């Protein structure tokens, strides 16, 4: 009745952005801080909120502006003799430096995504090799049903744990095998489809059985993914031929105790360099929008360097340099559309 209304999702953060109090990277970091599930994810968000990532982006934009300005002066005022002539060869060194900075930023973004989203981990294998027992042991709870009957797990079972401050999002899948059971078949198909989406595939084999044709198919279907071959039931007599796995990352475990799982955790730490993450500064891009724009900016710099090599006129080379500058501007919100803002802030809770 007094003109008040319910705040829209993200309205306070959006107002702060529109009024120039924060930039778009800092605004996105507010939501990342709210959603952060680990201490590392929260540190990543705080660094973004404090403007450390934005500083890196602005530094690259300033270098681009210097190059663009030098080219523009030459094009607009060619009659002035006291202005240094700007040629392709003279702009090449700063562009190479900018490309190096962008390439590092993009490479480091993989760590940022890891900290923010965790490691999407899928457990695969044929029925009855102990996948559900491994999930239960990792989560320290009976989340998945365990029986001696092959095909007990029909649908995916999920859970998460932290390893060195990074979330491991684990999915236990239906055992992969040929089956006529309609429900089990759907589960198997879903298991296979999830492999392509995972950051890490744990391929479970039974130490107490020889390698089967189904095992070989699973190994073959996962060879192009980051994977660890988990030899389960190493407390039983070995019947598996380890020579057939000599080119794979292999770890031996059993699910009788928490300590028996430690070799698997150590292998994951080394594979994703989790111990190093603990000592880094957390100044990373961490969302798809930012990373995509950084890649586009980098591609424009690559194109400009290619044009330099083919002796393209400098005013044509400048087009890609300007586009790189604009893409980086989109990252921090120097340029934006209303549609973009609506999409970003609708994820927020009411107010914020």
Coordinates of C-alpha atoms in Angstrom, one line a residue:
X1 CA 0.0 0.0 0.0
X2 CA 3.0 2.3 0.5
X3 CA 4.5 1.5 -2.8
X4 CA 6.7 -1.3 -1.6
X5 CA 7.0 -4.5 -3.6
X6 CA 8.7 -7.9 -3.3
X7 CA 12.3 -7.7 -4.5
X8 CA 13.1 -9.6 -7.7
X9 CA 15.6 -12.4 -7.8
X10 CA 19.1 -10.9 -7.6
X11 CA 17.8 -7.4 -7.5
X12 CA 20.2 -5.9 -5.0
X13 CA 23.2 -7.4 -6.8
X14 CA 21.9 -6.3 -10.1
X15 CA 21.4 -2.7 -8.9
X16 CA 24.9 -2.7 -7.5
X17 CA 26.2 -3.7 -11.0
X18 CA 24.0 -1.2 -12.9
X19 CA 25.1 1.6 -10.5
X20 CA 28.8 0.7 -11.2
X21 CA 29.5 -0.6 -7.7
X22 CA 30.6 -4.0 -8.9
X23 CA 31.3 -5.5 -12.3
X24 CA 29.7 -8.6 -13.9
X25 CA 32.4 -11.0 -12.7
X26 CA 32.0 -9.7 -9.2
X27 CA 28.2 -10.0 -9.5
X28 CA 28.4 -13.6 -10.6
X29 CA 30.8 -14.3 -7.7
X30 CA 28.0 -13.4 -5.2
X31 CA 25.9 -16.3 -6.5
X32 CA 29.0 -18.6 -6.5
X33 CA 29.6 -17.7 -2.9
X34 CA 26.0 -18.6 -1.9
X35 CA 26.2 -21.9 -3.8
X36 CA 29.7 -22.9 -2.8
X37 CA 29.8 -26.3 -1.2
X38 CA 33.4 -26.4 -0.2
X39 CA 35.9 -24.1 1.4
X40 CA 37.9 -24.0 -1.8
X41 CA 34.8 -23.0 -3.8
X42 CA 34.1 -20.2 -1.3
X43 CA 37.6 -18.9 -1.6
X44 CA 37.3 -18.9 -5.4
X45 CA 34.1 -16.9 -5.1
X46 CA 35.5 -14.4 -2.6
X47 CA 38.5 -13.7 -4.9
X48 CA 36.1 -13.0 -7.7
X49 CA 34.0 -10.8 -5.4
X50 CA 37.1 -8.8 -4.4
X51 CA 37.8 -8.1 -8.0
X52 CA 41.1 -10.0 -8.4
X53 CA 39.9 -11.9 -11.5
X54 CA 38.5 -8.6 -13.0
X55 CA 41.9 -7.0 -12.4
X56 CA 43.5 -9.6 -14.6
X57 CA 41.0 -9.0 -17.4
X58 CA 41.4 -5.2 -17.2
X59 CA 45.1 -5.6 -17.4
X60 CA 44.8 -7.5 -20.7
X61 CA 42.3 -4.9 -22.0
X62 CA 44.7 -2.1 -21.2
X63 CA 47.4 -3.8 -23.2
X64 CA 45.0 -4.2 -26.1
X65 CA 43.9 -0.5 -25.9
X66 CA 47.6 0.5 -26.2
X67 CA 47.9 -1.5 -29.4
X68 CA 44.6 -0.2 -30.8
X69 CA 45.5 3.4 -29.9
X70 CA 48.9 3.2 -31.6
X71 CA 47.3 1.7 -34.8
X72 CA 44.5 4.4 -34.8
X73 CA 46.9 7.3 -34.5
X74 CA 48.9 6.0 -37.5
X75 CA 45.7 5.6 -39.5
X76 CA 44.1 8.9 -38.6
X77 CA 47.2 11.1 -38.6
X78 CA 49.7 9.8 -41.1
X79 CA 51.0 13.3 -41.9
X80 CA 52.6 13.7 -38.5
X81 CA 56.3 12.8 -38.8
X82 CA 57.0 12.8 -35.0
X83 CA 54.6 9.8 -34.5
X84 CA 56.3 6.4 -34.6
X85 CA 55.0 4.4 -37.6
X86 CA 53.1 1.4 -36.3
X87 CA 53.7 -1.8 -38.4
X88 CA 52.6 -5.4 -38.1
X89 CA 56.0 -6.4 -36.7
X90 CA 55.9 -3.7 -34.0
X91 CA 52.5 -4.9 -32.7
X92 CA 53.4 -8.6 -32.8
X93 CA 55.4 -8.7 -29.5
X94 CA 52.6 -7.2 -27.3
X95 CA 50.0 -9.5 -29.0
X96 CA 52.1 -12.5 -28.3
X97 CA 52.3 -11.4 -24.6
X98 CA 48.5 -11.0 -24.6
X99 CA 48.0 -14.4 -26.1
X100 CA 50.2 -15.9 -23.5
X101 CA 48.2 -14.3 -20.7
X102 CA 44.9 -15.4 -22.2
X103 CA 46.1 -19.0 -22.8
X104 CA 47.2 -19.2 -19.1
X105 CA 43.8 -17.8 -18.0
X106 CA 42.0 -20.4 -20.1
X107 CA 44.2 -23.3 -18.9
X108 CA 43.8 -22.2 -15.3
X109 CA 40.0 -22.1 -15.8
X110 CA 40.0 -25.9 -15.7
X111 CA 41.1 -25.7 -12.1
X112 CA 38.4 -23.1 -11.4
X113 CA 35.7 -25.4 -12.8
X114 CA 37.1 -28.2 -10.8
X115 CA 36.9 -26.2 -7.5
X116 CA 33.5 -24.8 -8.3
X117 CA 31.7 -27.8 -9.7
X118 CA 33.7 -30.7 -8.3
X119 CA 34.8 -33.9 -10.2
X120 CA 31.9 -35.6 -11.9
X121 CA 32.8 -39.3 -11.2
X122 CA 31.0 -42.3 -12.6
X123 CA 31.5 -45.9 -11.4
X124 CA 31.2 -48.4 -14.2
X125 CA 31.7 -52.2 -14.6
X126 CA 29.8 -55.3 -15.3
X127 CA 27.4 -56.6 -12.7
X128 CA 28.6 -58.0 -9.3
X129 CA 32.1 -56.6 -9.4
X130 CA 31.4 -54.4 -6.3
X131 CA 30.5 -51.0 -7.7
X132 CA 27.7 -50.4 -5.1
X133 CA 29.9 -51.6 -2.3
X134 CA 32.6 -49.1 -3.4
X135 CA 30.0 -46.2 -3.4
X136 CA 28.8 -47.2 0.0
X137 CA 32.3 -47.3 1.4
X138 CA 33.2 -44.0 -0.1
X139 CA 30.1 -42.3 1.3
X140 CA 30.3 -44.3 4.6
X141 CA 26.6 -45.1 4.3
X142 CA 24.4 -47.8 2.8
X143 CA 23.2 -45.7 -0.1
X144 CA 23.1 -48.4 -2.7
X145 CA 21.6 -51.9 -2.3
X146 CA 24.2 -54.6 -2.3
X147 CA 23.3 -58.3 -3.0
X148 CA 24.9 -61.3 -4.7
X149 CA 22.2 -61.1 -7.4
X150 CA 23.6 -59.7 -10.7
X151 CA 21.7 -56.6 -11.9
X152 CA 20.5 -55.3 -8.5
X153 CA 21.3 -51.7 -9.4
X154 CA 18.8 -50.7 -12.1
X155 CA 19.1 -46.9 -11.9
X156 CA 21.8 -44.5 -11.0
X157 CA 22.7 -43.9 -7.3
X158 CA 24.5 -40.6 -6.3
X159 CA 26.4 -39.1 -3.5
X160 CA 29.4 -36.8 -2.9
X161 CA 32.5 -36.6 -0.7
X162 CA 35.4 -34.1 -0.4
X163 CA 39.0 -35.0 -1.2
X164 CA 41.4 -32.2 -0.3
X165 CA 38.6 -29.7 -0.3
X166 CA 37.4 -30.6 -3.8
X167 CA 34.0 -32.2 -4.2
X168 CA 33.8 -35.7 -5.7
X169 CA 30.3 -36.1 -7.2
X170 CA 29.9 -39.9 -7.5
X171 CA 27.4 -41.9 -9.5
X172 CA 27.0 -45.6 -9.2
X173 CA 25.5 -47.1 -12.4
X174 CA 23.7 -50.2 -13.4
X175 CA 26.1 -53.1 -14.3
X176 CA 27.0 -53.0 -18.0
X177 CA 26.1 -56.3 -19.7
X178 CA 23.8 -57.8 -22.4
X179 CA 20.4 -58.3 -20.9
X180 CA 16.8 -59.0 -22.0
X181 CA 15.3 -57.5 -18.9
X182 CA 13.6 -54.2 -20.1
X183 CA 14.2 -52.2 -16.9
X184 CA 17.8 -53.4 -16.5
X185 CA 18.5 -52.6 -20.2
X186 CA 17.4 -49.0 -19.7
X187 CA 19.7 -48.7 -16.7
X188 CA 22.6 -50.1 -18.8
X189 CA 21.9 -47.6 -21.6
X190 CA 21.9 -44.8 -19.1
X191 CA 25.2 -46.0 -17.6
X192 CA 26.8 -45.8 -21.1
X193 CA 25.4 -42.4 -21.8
X194 CA 26.8 -41.0 -18.5
X195 CA 30.4 -42.0 -19.4
X196 CA 30.6 -39.1 -21.9
X197 CA 29.5 -36.5 -19.3
X198 CA 32.0 -37.6 -16.6
X199 CA 35.3 -35.9 -15.6
X200 CA 36.5 -39.2 -14.2
X201 CA 35.5 -42.9 -14.8
X202 CA 36.2 -45.5 -12.2
X203 CA 36.2 -48.9 -14.1
X204 CA 35.7 -51.6 -11.5
X205 CA 37.1 -55.1 -12.2
X206 CA 37.0 -58.2 -9.9
X207 CA 40.4 -59.3 -8.7
X208 CA 39.0 -62.8 -8.1
X209 CA 37.9 -63.4 -11.8
X210 CA 39.7 -63.4 -15.1
X211 CA 39.0 -60.5 -17.5
X212 CA 35.8 -61.1 -19.4
X213 CA 34.6 -59.9 -22.8
X214 CA 32.3 -57.5 -21.1
X215 CA 35.2 -56.1 -19.1
X216 CA 37.2 -55.6 -22.4
X217 CA 34.2 -53.7 -23.9
X218 CA 34.0 -51.4 -20.9
X219 CA 37.7 -50.7 -21.0
X220 CA 37.6 -50.0 -24.7
X221 CA 34.6 -47.6 -24.4
X222 CA 36.3 -45.5 -21.7
X223 CA 39.9 -45.3 -23.1
X224 CA 39.4 -41.7 -24.3
X225 CA 38.2 -40.5 -20.9
X226 CA 40.2 -39.7 -17.7
X227 CA 39.9 -43.1 -16.0
X228 CA 41.2 -45.3 -13.2
X229 CA 40.9 -49.1 -13.3
X230 CA 39.8 -50.1 -9.8
X231 CA 40.7 -53.7 -9.0
X232 CA 38.2 -54.6 -6.3
X233 CA 38.4 -57.5 -3.8
X234 CA 42.2 -57.6 -3.5
X235 CA 41.6 -59.5 -0.3
X236 CA 40.7 -62.6 -2.4
X237 CA 43.0 -64.8 -4.5
X238 CA 44.1 -63.1 -7.7
X239 CA 42.7 -64.6 -11.0
X240 CA 43.0 -61.4 -13.0
X241 CA 45.8 -61.0 -15.5
X242 CA 47.4 -57.7 -14.7
X243 CA 49.5 -57.7 -17.9
X244 CA 46.4 -56.9 -19.9
X245 CA 46.1 -53.6 -18.0
X246 CA 49.7 -52.4 -18.2
X247 CA 48.9 -49.2 -20.1
X248 CA 46.2 -48.1 -17.7
X249 CA 46.1 -46.3 -14.4
X250 CA 45.4 -49.1 -12.0
X251 CA 44.7 -49.2 -8.2
X252 CA 43.9 -52.2 -6.0
X253 CA 41.4 -52.0 -3.2
X254 CA 38.7 -53.8 -1.2
X255 CA 35.7 -52.4 0.7
X256 CA 36.3 -54.1 4.0
X257 CA 37.6 -50.9 5.6
X258 CA 38.1 -47.2 5.0
X259 CA 41.9 -47.6 5.0
X260 CA 41.7 -50.1 2.1
X261 CA 40.2 -47.3 0.0
X262 CA 43.1 -44.9 0.5
X263 CA 45.1 -46.0 -2.6
X264 CA 42.1 -44.9 -4.7
X265 CA 41.9 -41.5 -3.1
X266 CA 45.7 -41.0 -3.5
X267 CA 45.4 -41.9 -7.2
X268 CA 42.6 -39.3 -7.7
X269 CA 44.6 -36.7 -5.9
X270 CA 47.6 -37.2 -8.2
X271 CA 45.5 -37.4 -11.4
X272 CA 43.8 -34.0 -10.7
X273 CA 46.7 -32.5 -8.7
X274 CA 44.4 -31.8 -5.8
X275 CA 47.3 -31.2 -3.4
X276 CA 48.6 -28.4 -5.5
X277 CA 45.2 -26.7 -5.6
X278 CA 45.4 -26.2 -1.9
X279 CA 48.4 -23.9 -2.3
X280 CA 47.2 -21.8 -5.2
X281 CA 45.7 -18.3 -5.2
X282 CA 42.2 -19.2 -6.5
X283 CA 42.3 -16.4 -9.1
X284 CA 40.5 -18.4 -11.8
X285 CA 37.6 -18.0 -14.2
X286 CA 35.0 -20.6 -13.1
X287 CA 31.9 -20.3 -15.2
X288 CA 31.0 -21.2 -18.7
X289 CA 30.1 -17.7 -19.8
X290 CA 33.5 -16.2 -18.7
X291 CA 35.5 -19.1 -20.1
X292 CA 33.7 -19.0 -23.4
X293 CA 34.3 -15.3 -23.8
X294 CA 38.0 -15.7 -22.9
X295 CA 38.4 -18.4 -25.6
X296 CA 36.7 -16.2 -28.1
X297 CA 39.0 -13.3 -27.2
X298 CA 42.0 -15.6 -27.5
X299 CA 40.9 -16.8 -30.9
X300 CA 40.7 -13.2 -32.2
X301 CA 44.3 -12.7 -31.0
X302 CA 45.3 -15.9 -32.8
X303 CA 43.6 -14.6 -36.0
X304 CA 45.4 -11.3 -35.7
X305 CA 48.8 -13.0 -35.4
X306 CA 48.0 -15.2 -38.4
X307 CA 47.2 -12.0 -40.4
X308 CA 50.4 -10.5 -39.3
X309 CA 52.3 -13.5 -40.7
X310 CA 50.5 -13.2 -44.1
X311 CA 51.3 -9.4 -44.2
X312 CA 47.7 -8.4 -44.0
X313 CA 47.3 -4.6 -43.9
X314 CA 47.5 -3.3 -40.3
X315 CA 44.0 -1.8 -40.4
X316 CA 42.6 -5.3 -41.1
X317 CA 44.7 -6.8 -38.4
X318 CA 43.2 -4.3 -36.0
X319 CA 39.6 -5.6 -36.5
X320 CA 40.4 -8.9 -34.6
X321 CA 42.3 -6.9 -31.9
X322 CA 39.2 -4.7 -31.3
X323 CA 36.9 -7.8 -31.2
X324 CA 39.2 -9.4 -28.6
X325 CA 39.0 -6.2 -26.5
X326 CA 35.2 -6.2 -26.8
X327 CA 34.9 -9.9 -25.7
X328 CA 36.9 -9.2 -22.6
X329 CA 34.6 -6.2 -22.0
X330 CA 31.6 -8.5 -22.1
X331 CA 33.3 -10.7 -19.4
X332 CA 33.3 -7.8 -16.9
X333 CA 30.1 -6.2 -18.1
X334 CA 31.6 -3.1 -19.9
X335 CA 29.1 -4.1 -22.6
X336 CA 26.0 -6.2 -22.0
X337 CA 22.4 -6.7 -23.0
X338 CA 19.2 -6.7 -20.9
X339 CA 18.7 -10.4 -21.9
X340 CA 22.0 -11.3 -20.5
X341 CA 21.4 -9.6 -17.2
X342 CA 17.9 -11.2 -16.9
X343 CA 19.4 -14.6 -17.5
X344 CA 22.3 -14.1 -15.0
X345 CA 20.3 -12.7 -12.1
X346 CA 17.2 -14.9 -12.3
X347 CA 19.3 -17.7 -10.7
X348 CA 19.5 -15.6 -7.5
X349 CA 17.1 -15.9 -4.5
X350 CA 14.6 -13.1 -4.0
X351 CA 16.5 -10.0 -3.1
X352 CA 20.3 -10.7 -2.6

